[in-house]
Short mmCIF file of C-alpha atoms in Angstrom, two decimals:
data_model
loop_
_atom_site.label_atom_id
_atom_site.label_comp_id
_atom_site.label_asym_id
_atom_site.label_seq_id
_atom_site.Cartn_x
_atom_site.Cartn_y
_atom_site.Cartn_z
CA LEU A 1 5.16 72.94 125.07
CA ALA A 2 7.56 75.82 124.51
CA VAL A 3 10.50 73.58 125.41
CA LEU A 4 9.26 70.84 123.08
CA GLY A 5 8.84 73.36 120.24
CA PHE A 6 12.35 74.70 120.76
CA THR A 7 13.80 71.18 120.79
CA LYS A 8 11.96 70.30 117.58
CA LYS A 9 13.26 73.43 115.82
CA LYS A 10 16.79 72.67 117.01
CA LYS A 11 16.63 69.13 115.63
CA THR A 12 15.30 70.46 112.32
CA PHE A 13 18.13 73.04 112.20
CA LEU A 14 20.79 70.43 112.99
CA SER A 15 19.30 68.08 110.41
CA GLY A 16 19.44 70.86 107.79
CA ARG A 17 23.10 71.54 108.59
CA ALA A 18 23.90 67.85 108.25
CA ILE A 19 22.19 67.73 104.87
CA SER A 20 24.14 70.83 103.73
CA ARG A 21 27.44 69.30 104.90
CA GLU A 22 26.69 66.07 103.09
CA ALA A 23 25.75 67.96 99.90
CA ALA A 24 28.97 70.01 100.08
CA ARG A 25 31.01 66.84 100.69
CA LYS A 26 29.39 65.16 97.69
CA ARG A 27 29.98 68.25 95.53
CA ARG A 28 33.67 68.33 96.49
CA ARG A 29 33.99 64.61 95.77
CA VAL A 30 32.46 64.99 92.31
CA GLU A 31 34.64 68.04 91.65
CA SER A 32 37.77 66.12 92.66
CA GLU A 33 36.80 63.24 90.37
CA VAL A 34 36.27 65.62 87.44
CA PHE A 35 39.62 67.34 88.04
CA GLY A 36 41.28 63.94 88.42
CA ASP A 37 39.88 62.78 85.08
CA LEU A 38 40.94 66.04 83.43
CA CYS A 39 44.41 65.81 84.94
CA ARG A 40 44.91 62.26 83.64
CA LEU A 41 44.12 63.47 80.12
CA LEU A 42 47.03 65.93 80.15
CA PRO A 43 50.04 64.68 78.10
CA LEU A 44 52.36 64.84 81.11
CA ARG A 45 54.31 62.29 83.12
CA ALA A 46 52.47 60.81 86.11
CA SER A 47 55.09 62.21 88.49
CA VAL A 48 54.31 65.72 87.20
CA ARG A 49 50.52 65.30 87.24
CA ASP A 50 50.55 64.20 90.89
CA HIS A 51 51.80 67.64 91.99
CA LEU A 52 49.33 69.79 90.05
CA ASP A 53 46.70 71.83 91.90
CA LYS A 54 43.28 72.60 90.44
CA PRO A 55 44.13 76.04 88.96
CA SER A 56 47.18 74.50 87.28
CA VAL A 57 45.08 71.70 85.79
CA ILE A 58 42.66 74.22 84.26
CA ARG A 59 45.49 76.44 83.02
CA LEU A 60 47.34 73.55 81.35
CA ALA A 61 44.17 72.02 79.91
CA LEU A 62 43.33 75.31 78.18
CA CYS A 63 46.86 75.51 76.79
CA TYR A 64 46.74 72.02 75.32
CA ILE A 65 43.28 72.58 73.82
CA ARG A 66 44.55 75.69 72.02
CA LEU A 67 47.74 73.93 70.97
CA LYS A 68 45.83 70.93 69.65
CA ALA A 69 43.95 73.27 67.30
CA LEU A 70 47.30 74.46 65.98
CA LEU A 71 48.70 70.96 65.50
CA GLN A 72 45.77 69.09 64.00
CA ASP A 73 47.92 67.48 61.31
CA ALA A 74 50.62 66.12 63.64
CA THR A 75 51.96 62.85 62.22
CA GLU A 76 55.68 62.71 63.04
CA ALA A 77 57.22 60.27 65.50
CA ALA A 78 57.69 61.47 69.06
CA GLU A 79 61.18 59.98 69.35
CA GLU A 80 62.49 62.61 66.94
CA SER A 81 61.74 65.50 69.31
CA GLU A 82 64.74 64.85 71.56
CA VAL A 83 67.06 64.85 68.54
CA TYR A 84 65.74 68.21 67.34
CA LEU A 85 66.04 69.77 70.78
CA THR A 86 69.65 68.61 71.01
CA ILE A 87 70.43 70.18 67.63
CA LEU A 88 68.80 73.48 68.56
CA GLU A 89 70.62 73.77 71.92
CA GLY A 90 67.63 75.54 73.43
CA PHE A 91 63.93 75.16 74.08
CA VAL A 92 60.76 75.70 72.06
CA MET A 93 58.12 78.25 73.02
CA VAL A 94 54.71 78.89 71.43
CA VAL A 95 53.26 82.33 72.24
CA SER A 96 49.73 83.45 71.34
CA SER A 97 49.01 86.87 69.85
CA GLU A 98 47.94 88.00 73.36
CA GLY A 99 51.29 86.96 74.84
CA ASP A 100 50.11 83.75 76.54
CA MET A 101 52.69 80.96 76.60
CA MET A 102 50.72 78.10 75.02
CA PHE A 103 53.57 75.60 75.07
CA LEU A 104 57.18 75.20 76.17
CA SER A 105 59.30 72.11 75.64
CA ASP A 106 60.02 70.17 78.82
CA ASN A 107 63.76 70.93 78.64
CA VAL A 108 63.08 74.60 79.50
CA SER A 109 64.06 73.92 83.13
CA ARG A 110 67.60 73.15 81.98
CA TYR A 111 67.98 76.75 80.79
CA LEU A 112 65.69 78.80 83.07
CA GLY A 113 65.23 76.66 86.18
CA LEU A 114 61.45 77.06 85.79
CA THR A 115 59.52 73.97 84.73
CA GLN A 116 57.23 73.55 81.76
CA THR A 117 54.11 73.40 83.97
CA GLU A 118 55.13 76.52 85.91
CA LEU A 119 55.27 78.62 82.74
CA MET A 120 52.55 77.30 80.43
CA GLY A 121 49.36 79.35 80.51
CA HIS A 122 51.03 82.41 82.01
CA ASN A 123 51.62 85.62 80.10
CA VAL A 124 55.11 86.07 78.73
CA PHE A 125 55.16 89.71 79.89
CA ASP A 126 55.16 88.50 83.52
CA PHE A 127 58.59 86.94 82.98
CA ILE A 128 60.22 89.31 80.47
CA HIS A 129 62.34 92.27 81.56
CA PRO A 130 60.18 95.46 81.58
CA CYS A 131 62.57 97.19 79.18
CA ASP A 132 62.02 94.39 76.64
CA HIS A 133 58.21 94.50 76.65
CA GLU A 134 58.13 96.72 73.58
CA GLU A 135 60.38 94.25 71.75
CA ILE A 136 57.91 91.42 72.41
CA ARG A 137 54.88 93.61 71.73
CA SER A 138 56.17 94.68 68.32
CA ASN A 139 56.59 91.03 67.32
CA LEU A 140 53.05 90.20 68.49
CA GLN A 141 51.23 93.04 66.73
CA GLU A 142 48.67 92.03 64.12
CA ALA A 143 50.46 94.11 61.49
CA PHE A 144 53.43 91.79 61.83
CA TRP A 145 51.49 88.53 61.34
CA SER A 146 53.13 87.28 58.19
CA ASP A 147 55.53 84.54 57.22
CA ALA A 148 58.48 86.85 57.89
CA LYS A 149 61.15 85.41 60.14
CA ARG A 150 61.30 86.65 63.73
CA ASP A 151 64.72 87.18 65.27
CA PHE A 152 65.10 89.19 68.48
CA VAL A 153 66.89 89.20 71.82
CA VAL A 154 65.12 89.51 75.19
CA ARG A 155 65.86 89.08 78.88
CA ILE A 156 63.76 86.57 80.81
CA LYS A 157 63.62 85.51 84.45
CA SER A 158 65.83 82.57 85.42
CA THR A 159 66.00 80.83 88.80
CA LEU A 160 69.30 79.12 87.98
CA THR A 161 72.40 80.29 89.83
CA PHE A 162 75.90 80.35 88.38
CA ARG A 163 76.55 76.98 90.04
CA GLY A 164 73.52 75.43 88.37
CA ARG A 165 71.34 75.37 91.46
CA SER A 166 67.73 76.57 91.46
CA THR A 167 66.43 79.38 93.66
CA ASN A 168 62.94 80.81 94.19
CA LEU A 169 61.25 83.12 91.69
CA LYS A 170 61.60 86.19 93.92
CA SER A 171 65.39 85.84 93.70
CA ALA A 172 65.40 85.23 89.94
CA THR A 173 68.01 86.89 87.73
CA TRP A 174 67.79 87.86 84.06
CA LYS A 175 69.01 85.57 81.30
CA VAL A 176 69.51 86.79 77.73
CA LEU A 177 67.72 84.71 75.08
CA GLN A 178 67.93 84.80 71.32
CA CYS A 179 64.44 84.02 69.97
CA GLN A 180 63.98 82.91 66.36
CA GLY A 181 60.92 81.59 64.56
CA ARG A 182 57.84 82.37 62.51
CA ALA A 183 54.12 83.08 62.90
CA ARG A 184 51.57 80.31 62.42
CA ALA A 185 47.81 80.47 61.95
CA CYS A 186 45.69 78.43 64.39
CA ALA A 187 42.79 76.55 62.84
CA GLY A 188 39.40 76.32 64.52
CA PRO A 189 36.08 78.12 64.92
CA SER A 190 37.88 81.28 66.06
CA PRO A 191 41.10 81.51 64.00
CA SER A 192 44.04 83.22 65.66
CA SER A 193 47.81 83.36 65.30
CA CYS A 194 50.79 82.42 67.40
CA LEU A 195 54.56 82.62 67.32
CA LEU A 196 56.61 79.42 67.16
CA LEU A 197 60.02 80.27 68.60
CA THR A 198 63.25 78.54 69.41
CA CYS A 199 64.93 80.22 72.38
CA ARG A 200 68.67 79.86 72.91
CA PRO A 201 70.48 81.36 75.91
CA LEU A 202 73.46 83.37 74.74
CA PRO A 203 76.56 81.69 76.17
CA LEU A 204 79.15 83.60 78.15
CA SER A 205 81.95 81.54 76.62
CA HIS A 206 82.56 80.04 73.18
CA THR A 207 84.79 77.35 71.74
CA LEU A 208 87.06 78.83 69.09
CA LEU A 209 87.24 76.60 66.01
CA CYS A 210 90.55 77.18 64.25
CA ALA A 211 89.30 76.92 60.68
CA ARG A 212 86.23 79.16 60.79
CA THR A 213 86.10 81.22 63.98
CA PHE A 214 87.98 84.21 65.33
CA GLY A 215 87.75 86.26 68.50
CA SER A 216 88.01 90.04 68.79
CA GLN A 217 87.80 92.87 71.29
CA HIS A 218 86.12 96.22 70.61
CA ASN A 219 85.44 99.61 72.13
CA MET A 220 81.81 100.49 72.72
CA ASP A 221 81.73 102.15 69.28
CA MET A 222 82.66 98.74 67.74
CA ARG A 223 86.21 99.70 66.80
CA PHE A 224 88.70 96.83 67.00
CA THR A 225 91.15 97.04 69.90
CA GLN A 226 92.42 93.48 69.62
CA CYS A 227 91.90 90.55 67.26
CA ASP A 228 92.72 86.86 67.07
CA HIS A 229 95.36 85.71 64.56
CA ARG A 230 92.77 83.37 62.98
CA VAL A 231 91.27 86.40 61.22
CA SER A 232 94.19 86.32 58.76
CA SER A 233 93.12 82.99 57.26
CA ILE A 234 89.44 84.06 57.11
CA LEU A 235 89.46 87.72 56.00
CA GLY A 236 93.06 88.18 54.91
CA TYR A 237 93.79 91.05 57.34
CA THR A 238 96.45 90.93 60.01
CA PRO A 239 95.29 91.70 63.57
CA ARG A 240 97.36 94.91 63.54
CA GLU A 241 95.59 96.16 60.39
CA LEU A 242 92.19 95.86 62.06
CA VAL A 243 93.03 97.72 65.28
CA GLY A 244 91.30 101.11 65.24
CA ARG A 245 88.94 100.22 62.40
CA SER A 246 85.18 99.98 62.96
CA ILE A 247 83.26 96.83 62.18
CA TYR A 248 80.91 99.05 60.16
CA GLU A 249 83.78 99.68 57.71
CA LEU A 250 84.00 95.96 57.00
CA CYS A 251 80.32 95.06 56.70
CA HIS A 252 78.23 95.13 53.53
CA THR A 253 76.16 98.31 53.13
CA LEU A 254 72.89 96.35 53.02
CA ASP A 255 73.71 94.75 56.40
CA THR A 256 74.19 98.02 58.29
CA ILE A 257 70.67 97.91 59.77
CA CYS A 258 71.27 94.38 61.03
CA LEU A 259 74.50 95.43 62.74
CA THR A 260 72.92 98.57 64.21
CA LYS A 261 70.20 96.50 65.89
CA TYR A 262 72.87 94.14 67.20
CA HIS A 263 74.87 97.10 68.53
CA ILE A 264 71.81 98.58 70.31
CA ASN A 265 71.07 95.21 71.93
CA LEU A 266 74.62 95.13 73.25
CA TYR A 267 74.15 98.52 74.90
CA SER A 268 70.80 97.65 76.48
CA LYS A 269 71.15 93.93 77.29
CA SER A 270 74.92 93.39 77.56
CA GLN A 271 74.71 90.36 75.25
CA SER A 272 73.61 89.95 71.66
CA VAL A 273 73.83 87.93 68.45
CA SER A 274 74.30 89.82 65.21
CA GLY A 275 72.42 87.55 62.85
CA HIS A 276 73.90 86.82 59.43
CA TYR A 277 75.86 89.62 57.76
CA ARG A 278 78.66 90.00 55.23
CA MET A 279 82.22 91.00 56.06
CA LEU A 280 84.63 92.41 53.50
CA VAL A 281 87.57 90.18 52.57
CA ARG A 282 90.92 91.78 51.84
CA GLY A 283 91.33 91.87 48.07
CA GLY A 284 87.58 91.89 47.37
CA GLY A 285 84.49 89.81 48.04
CA TYR A 286 82.53 89.03 51.20
CA VAL A 287 82.04 86.12 53.58
CA TRP A 288 78.83 85.48 55.52
CA VAL A 289 79.43 85.56 59.27
CA GLU A 290 77.59 85.78 62.59
CA SER A 291 78.96 87.44 65.75
CA HIS A 292 78.17 86.56 69.37
CA SER A 293 79.16 89.37 71.73
CA ALA A 294 79.03 90.45 75.36
CA VAL A 295 79.83 93.69 77.18
CA VAL A 296 82.31 93.23 80.03
CA PRO A 297 84.30 95.59 82.28
CA ALA A 298 87.78 96.43 81.08
CA ALA A 299 90.88 95.32 82.96
CA ARG A 300 91.15 96.60 86.54
CA GLY A 301 94.19 98.68 85.79
CA SER A 302 92.47 100.74 83.09
CA LYS A 303 90.48 103.89 83.84
CA SER A 304 88.03 106.00 81.90
CA ARG A 305 89.02 109.49 80.77
CA ASN A 306 87.18 111.23 83.60
CA GLY A 307 88.16 108.55 86.11
CA ALA A 308 84.57 108.27 87.29
CA SER A 309 83.83 104.67 86.37
CA GLN A 310 85.45 101.58 84.97
CA PRO A 311 85.36 101.53 81.15
CA LEU A 312 83.56 98.80 79.23
CA LEU A 313 84.61 96.74 76.25
CA ILE A 314 82.96 94.28 73.89
CA LEU A 315 84.21 90.72 73.53
CA SER A 316 83.09 89.10 70.30
CA VAL A 317 83.35 85.67 68.68
CA THR A 318 82.65 85.61 64.93
CA TYR A 319 81.66 82.43 63.09
CA VAL A 320 81.98 81.99 59.34
CA LEU A 321 78.72 80.68 57.85
CA ARG A 322 79.55 80.78 54.16
CA TYR A 323 82.79 81.10 52.27
CA PRO A 324 83.08 82.91 48.93
CA HIS A 325 82.85 79.59 47.06
CA GLY A 326 79.42 78.86 48.55
CA CYS A 327 80.09 76.39 51.37
CA VAL A 328 77.01 76.91 53.53
CA ASP A 329 76.66 76.11 57.22
CA VAL A 330 73.76 73.63 57.58
CA ALA A 331 72.90 74.63 61.17
CA SER A 332 70.52 77.37 60.06
CA SER A 333 68.76 74.97 57.68
CA TRP A 334 68.07 72.57 60.56
CA HIS A 335 66.41 75.35 62.52
CA ASN A 336 63.37 75.82 60.27
CA ILE A 337 62.81 72.05 60.04
CA ALA A 338 63.21 71.37 63.73
CA ILE A 339 60.90 74.04 65.11
CA VAL A 340 57.84 72.66 63.29
CA GLN A 341 58.75 69.02 63.92
CA ILE A 342 59.11 69.44 67.69
CA CYS A 343 55.77 71.14 68.12
CA ARG A 344 54.00 68.51 66.04
CA CYS A 345 55.39 65.74 68.22
CA VAL A 346 53.84 67.12 71.43
CA PHE A 347 50.72 65.00 71.38
CA ASP A 348 52.36 61.78 70.21
CA LYS A 349 53.97 61.14 73.62
#
């Protein structure tokens, strides 16, 4: 009787385990079906959806739900998005007030090596250089939520090598981005705000356009040490007249703050864009310009005064945006139109 009782209990135990296994199997099957349905709803290519794991599906779904609330009135054609991205020469990023990356355009991999799905839903502070966290934080503070234009420079992780190959995230380097855009209010039951930004990597080389561009070389205090002959046709000065003069002597008084911020970015990030400022023309008047600069080591033969380290210099390319007679560069006008149009086209794919 004892043996029969033991056998009966064992069968009951084994039967209970089988029922539990079957219930778990059914639960996993239902869960997989739900995640599969949710994944198919994401506005992504099938080749991208096939490689998403469950946490990624949830992360991306939450991003698109929040973004849909922002873009309720999207009506533009999706085909236009590629044209706008080409004009901007960068990628679009939407950042919530908490720093979450709600959206990035799918061409982000061309500039950072990281794909759209790898970045969306993550916090921007996880990818920004620690020294630039305060820069991002100041642009995300509630006190700054207004229609004022945002224009700042940050360093972000990039897995692209100099040869254009992609490496893993642990070996990522820092790429300097110029971020421009505005704040937008998100509609919905719990209104919030986000930043719509266009992000352009600062190039290490520029094409000099004879009619409206000149190159220059500066000390770290922004004094000219060398200048391109094209400056004569733009500002009226000869290159020799500019050597030894500071760029602050040539800028409009009201643009000094803009240049100071640009100068500080050069010291801390080695690359920077000045934004629009006015330069004094010989004989009177100003022209609107923008300077793209990078800090590089001086020639090998030169030495610093104490001989301790190799001196640095600033290489700068300055573009004329407006001449005295009012000929305006249309590139900046395209920016404000394109940033809204691209984001509104997200859900029309």
